Each structure stands twice: as structure tokens, then as C-alpha cells.
Amino acid sequence: MAKVLVLKSSILGDYSQSAKLIDHLQQHWQGQGAEVTVRDLAAQPLPVLDGEIAMGLRGGDELSPRQQEVLALSDELVAELKAHDTLVIAAPMYNFSIPTQLKNWIDLVARAGVTFTYTETGPKGLVEGKRAVLVTTRGGVHKNGASDHVVPYLKTVLGFIGIDEVETVYGEALNMGPEANEQGISQAKQSIEQLVA
């Protein structure tokens, strides 16, 4: 049975376009018998990386209570990622980039010696044998353009930790009028259905 980890990151709750697409994807995957775990990074926000947390993520014997708590949370997030076959990331575009809530997850998961390491030939990802699906929504049209700092960034981060098989579903032009919104959502749902077929 396939195990799928879904990360939601929209701050818009019931108004979220990316969440609606994720729900569509989730229904199709569950219909095929997949086990789906959902982590809502907006509803249950993670701590923001600061100096104390960054030092604590290195481990050691003399950690503050806060450092110990965040290190345990980071270990939990990494174990959750490694326990699933497929990672699905809902990544709406906010001001040309990803939501802060998603960046917080990345900062707690991308850890030297845990999800990547440095070798004589360069960095090597340690999260291998996984597949990722990016579901990105945006008000305008940015696919493959210089203004898209969502997909290229996420592909770089995922590749850095060892996830090289990445597929992307785009929901674009969603704020360019009702007709464009409907078309953008429809095309994204078609992409999802092809992806999980």
C-alpha cells in the first residue's frame, strides 16, 4: 500500500485554492487504497528558525528545554517524511515565493547528517527512494518564468535532501477573473487525475 504524506501550507483555510486541489488529489489516492497522512502547517504552525533553534538542531548534551523540544519535533518530522513513499506539497505562491509555514518545515527537516551530508564530491541527500508532487497555485501566470520562486526552489531543496523525482501540478491565473479561475482549477484537476491514474 502506498503511503502518502501531504503538507498543506495555505493560510486561507476554507478559501484556499491549493487545499481544494489537495483534497481532490487525496480523494483519488485514497480511492486507490493509499494511506494518506495530512499535516496542515498553517493550522499547526511550526517554530521559526532562529539562532537558538539552529544551534539546538546540531544536538548535544547541553540543550535548553526549548532546544530539546524543537529537536524532538524535528526528529518527528524527519521520521514522518522517511516513513512515506510520496511527499505531496501544497505550495501556493505568496509574493512570488512559498508560504512562511512551509519554509519553517523545510528548516526543521533539512539537517546535516540527518537528511543530507557533505562528501568529498559535494553534498549527498539521505532521503532516497521517495517521490514528490508539488501542487502550486498562483493568482497570475508564472510557470517557467523568472518570477516563479516556488517550483525551482522546492525542487532544489528536495533534490538536496535526496528526492529527485518531482512532478508539478500548476493552478494558474486564479485571480484573473471567474472564467480564468475555473479554467485554471479544471486544468489542475486534470493534471492530478493523470498523475494518480
Short mmCIF file of C-alpha atoms in Angstrom, two decimals:
data_model
loop_
_atom_site.label_atom_id
_atom_site.label_comp_id
_atom_site.label_asym_id
_atom_site.label_seq_id
_atom_site.Cartn_x
_atom_site.Cartn_y
_atom_site.Cartn_z
CA MET A 1 0.00 0.00 0.00
CA ALA A 2 1.35 3.41 -0.97
CA LYS A 3 1.93 5.82 1.89
CA VAL A 4 1.47 9.50 1.05
CA LEU A 5 2.43 12.46 3.23
CA VAL A 6 0.57 15.67 2.38
CA LEU A 7 1.78 19.08 3.54
CA LYS A 8 -0.77 21.90 3.41
CA SER A 9 0.65 25.40 3.81
CA SER A 10 -2.08 27.86 2.81
CA ILE A 11 -3.13 30.45 5.39
CA LEU A 12 -6.57 30.85 3.77
CA GLY A 13 -8.37 27.86 5.29
CA ASP A 14 -11.64 27.09 3.50
CA TYR A 15 -10.83 29.74 0.87
CA SER A 16 -7.59 28.03 -0.15
CA GLN A 17 -7.34 27.02 -3.80
CA SER A 18 -4.35 24.76 -3.16
CA ALA A 19 -6.20 22.97 -0.36
CA LYS A 20 -9.12 22.24 -2.70
CA LEU A 21 -6.73 20.71 -5.22
CA ILE A 22 -5.01 18.71 -2.48
CA ASP A 23 -8.41 17.39 -1.37
CA HIS A 24 -9.08 16.32 -4.97
CA LEU A 25 -5.73 14.54 -5.13
CA GLN A 26 -6.25 12.95 -1.72
CA GLN A 27 -9.64 11.53 -2.72
CA HIS A 28 -8.18 9.95 -5.84
CA TRP A 29 -5.24 8.44 -3.99
CA GLN A 30 -7.40 7.09 -1.18
CA GLY A 31 -9.73 5.64 -3.82
CA GLN A 32 -6.75 3.58 -4.97
CA GLY A 33 -6.12 2.33 -1.45
CA ALA A 34 -3.28 4.66 -0.50
CA GLU A 35 -2.70 5.58 3.13
CA VAL A 36 -2.68 9.38 3.31
CA THR A 37 -1.31 11.43 6.21
CA VAL A 38 -2.07 15.17 6.22
CA ARG A 39 -0.04 17.78 8.09
CA ASP A 40 -1.53 21.27 7.98
CA LEU A 41 1.38 23.64 8.55
CA ALA A 42 -0.88 26.68 8.84
CA ALA A 43 -3.35 25.17 11.32
CA GLN A 44 -0.49 23.70 13.37
CA PRO A 45 2.42 26.10 12.74
CA LEU A 46 6.00 25.05 13.37
CA PRO A 47 8.56 27.24 15.17
CA VAL A 48 10.51 29.77 13.14
CA LEU A 49 14.23 29.10 12.80
CA ASP A 50 16.35 31.39 14.96
CA GLY A 51 19.84 31.23 16.42
CA GLU A 52 18.84 29.18 19.45
CA ILE A 53 16.96 26.62 17.37
CA ALA A 54 19.70 26.42 14.73
CA MET A 55 22.27 25.59 17.42
CA GLY A 56 19.90 23.13 19.07
CA LEU A 57 19.35 21.20 15.85
CA ARG A 58 23.00 20.21 15.98
CA GLY A 59 22.26 18.17 19.09
CA GLY A 60 24.48 17.84 22.13
CA ASP A 61 24.22 17.36 25.87
CA GLU A 62 23.68 20.95 26.98
CA LEU A 63 20.47 21.94 25.23
CA SER A 64 17.92 24.31 26.68
CA PRO A 65 14.38 22.99 27.24
CA ARG A 66 13.26 24.88 24.11
CA GLN A 67 16.09 23.39 22.06
CA GLN A 68 15.26 19.89 23.29
CA GLU A 69 11.61 20.38 22.38
CA VAL A 70 12.34 21.63 18.86
CA LEU A 71 14.97 18.95 18.25
CA ALA A 72 12.42 16.27 19.19
CA LEU A 73 9.90 17.89 16.85
CA SER A 74 12.46 17.97 14.04
CA ASP A 75 13.22 14.27 14.59
CA GLU A 76 9.48 13.56 14.41
CA LEU A 77 9.12 15.46 11.12
CA VAL A 78 12.08 13.66 9.57
CA ALA A 79 10.80 10.25 10.70
CA GLU A 80 7.38 11.09 9.27
CA LEU A 81 8.92 12.03 5.92
CA LYS A 82 11.04 8.87 5.77
CA ALA A 83 8.05 6.67 6.65
CA HIS A 84 6.15 7.66 3.49
CA ASP A 85 6.71 6.78 -0.16
CA THR A 86 5.39 10.02 -1.64
CA LEU A 87 5.51 13.61 -0.41
CA VAL A 88 2.83 15.99 -1.64
CA ILE A 89 3.42 19.68 -1.03
CA ALA A 90 0.66 22.25 -1.42
CA ALA A 91 2.61 25.38 -2.28
CA PRO A 92 0.58 28.50 -3.04
CA MET A 93 2.63 31.40 -4.34
CA TYR A 94 2.78 34.29 -1.89
CA ASN A 95 4.66 37.33 -3.22
CA PHE A 96 6.47 35.11 -5.73
CA SER A 97 7.67 32.62 -3.11
CA ILE A 98 6.48 29.92 -0.72
CA PRO A 99 4.47 30.46 2.48
CA THR A 100 6.44 31.01 5.66
CA GLN A 101 4.68 28.00 7.14
CA LEU A 102 6.25 25.72 4.51
CA LYS A 103 9.69 27.31 4.93
CA ASN A 104 9.52 26.51 8.65
CA TRP A 105 9.01 22.81 7.81
CA ILE A 106 11.97 22.86 5.43
CA ASP A 107 14.20 24.50 8.06
CA LEU A 108 13.39 21.72 10.55
CA VAL A 109 13.80 18.88 8.06
CA ALA A 110 16.91 19.91 6.09
CA ARG A 111 19.57 18.85 8.62
CA ALA A 112 23.21 18.00 8.02
CA GLY A 113 23.94 14.41 8.99
CA VAL A 114 20.24 13.58 9.09
CA THR A 115 18.66 14.31 5.70
CA PHE A 116 21.83 15.27 3.84
CA THR A 117 25.56 15.02 4.29
CA TYR A 118 28.70 16.53 2.82
CA THR A 119 31.16 14.29 0.98
CA GLU A 120 34.45 14.86 -0.84
CA THR A 121 32.48 15.21 -4.07
CA GLY A 122 29.83 17.53 -2.66
CA PRO A 123 26.51 17.25 -0.78
CA LYS A 124 24.55 13.99 -0.82
CA GLY A 125 20.87 13.63 0.06
CA LEU A 126 19.96 10.93 2.57
CA VAL A 127 16.19 10.79 1.92
CA GLU A 128 16.26 8.38 -1.00
CA GLY A 129 13.66 6.32 -2.83
CA LYS A 130 10.94 8.94 -2.48
CA ARG A 131 8.72 10.74 -4.96
CA ALA A 132 7.38 14.26 -4.56
CA VAL A 133 4.40 16.06 -6.06
CA LEU A 134 4.17 19.84 -5.92
CA VAL A 135 0.71 21.38 -6.15
CA THR A 136 1.22 25.09 -6.67
CA THR A 137 -1.45 27.76 -7.10
CA ARG A 138 -1.00 31.37 -8.06
CA GLY A 139 -3.14 34.33 -8.98
CA GLY A 140 -1.24 35.10 -12.19
CA VAL A 141 0.73 33.13 -14.76
CA HIS A 142 4.32 32.36 -13.71
CA LYS A 143 5.05 28.81 -14.92
CA ASN A 144 8.65 28.52 -16.16
CA GLY A 145 9.11 32.27 -15.73
CA ALA A 146 11.72 34.25 -13.83
CA SER A 147 9.02 35.30 -11.35
CA ASP A 148 8.45 31.72 -10.15
CA HIS A 149 10.49 31.28 -6.99
CA VAL A 150 8.28 28.42 -5.79
CA VAL A 151 8.89 25.41 -8.03
CA PRO A 152 12.62 25.90 -8.74
CA TYR A 153 13.32 26.48 -5.05
CA LEU A 154 11.36 23.45 -3.87
CA LYS A 155 12.98 21.22 -6.50
CA THR A 156 16.39 22.42 -5.33
CA VAL A 157 15.62 21.73 -1.65
CA LEU A 158 14.07 18.33 -2.36
CA GLY A 159 16.97 17.32 -4.59
CA PHE A 160 19.41 18.44 -1.92
CA ILE A 161 17.93 16.00 0.60
CA GLY A 162 17.73 13.20 -1.99
CA ILE A 163 14.27 13.48 -3.57
CA ASP A 164 14.93 13.84 -7.28
CA GLU A 165 11.66 12.50 -8.69
CA VAL A 166 9.44 15.60 -8.57
CA GLU A 167 6.24 16.23 -10.51
CA THR A 168 4.35 19.52 -10.52
CA VAL A 169 0.68 20.41 -10.81
CA TYR A 170 0.04 24.07 -11.67
CA GLY A 171 -3.11 26.02 -10.89
CA GLU A 172 -2.54 29.39 -12.55
CA ALA A 173 -4.39 32.63 -13.38
CA LEU A 174 -6.70 32.04 -10.42
CA ASN A 175 -7.16 35.74 -9.65
CA MET A 176 -7.64 36.82 -13.26
CA GLY A 177 -11.42 36.56 -13.29
CA PRO A 178 -14.03 33.81 -12.77
CA GLU A 179 -13.51 32.21 -16.17
CA ALA A 180 -9.73 32.07 -15.81
CA ASN A 181 -10.12 30.69 -12.29
CA GLU A 182 -12.45 27.95 -13.43
CA GLN A 183 -10.15 27.02 -16.30
CA GLY A 184 -7.07 27.03 -14.08
CA ILE A 185 -8.66 24.78 -11.46
CA SER A 186 -10.07 22.46 -14.14
CA GLN A 187 -6.68 22.06 -15.80
CA ALA A 188 -5.02 21.40 -12.44
CA LYS A 189 -7.59 18.72 -11.58
CA GLN A 190 -6.99 17.07 -14.94
CA SER A 191 -3.26 17.03 -14.22
CA ILE A 192 -3.95 15.45 -10.84
CA GLU A 193 -6.14 12.74 -12.35
CA GLN A 194 -3.45 11.90 -14.92
CA LEU A 195 -0.81 11.85 -12.22
CA VAL A 196 -2.61 9.36 -9.96
CA ALA A 197 -4.06 7.22 -12.78
#
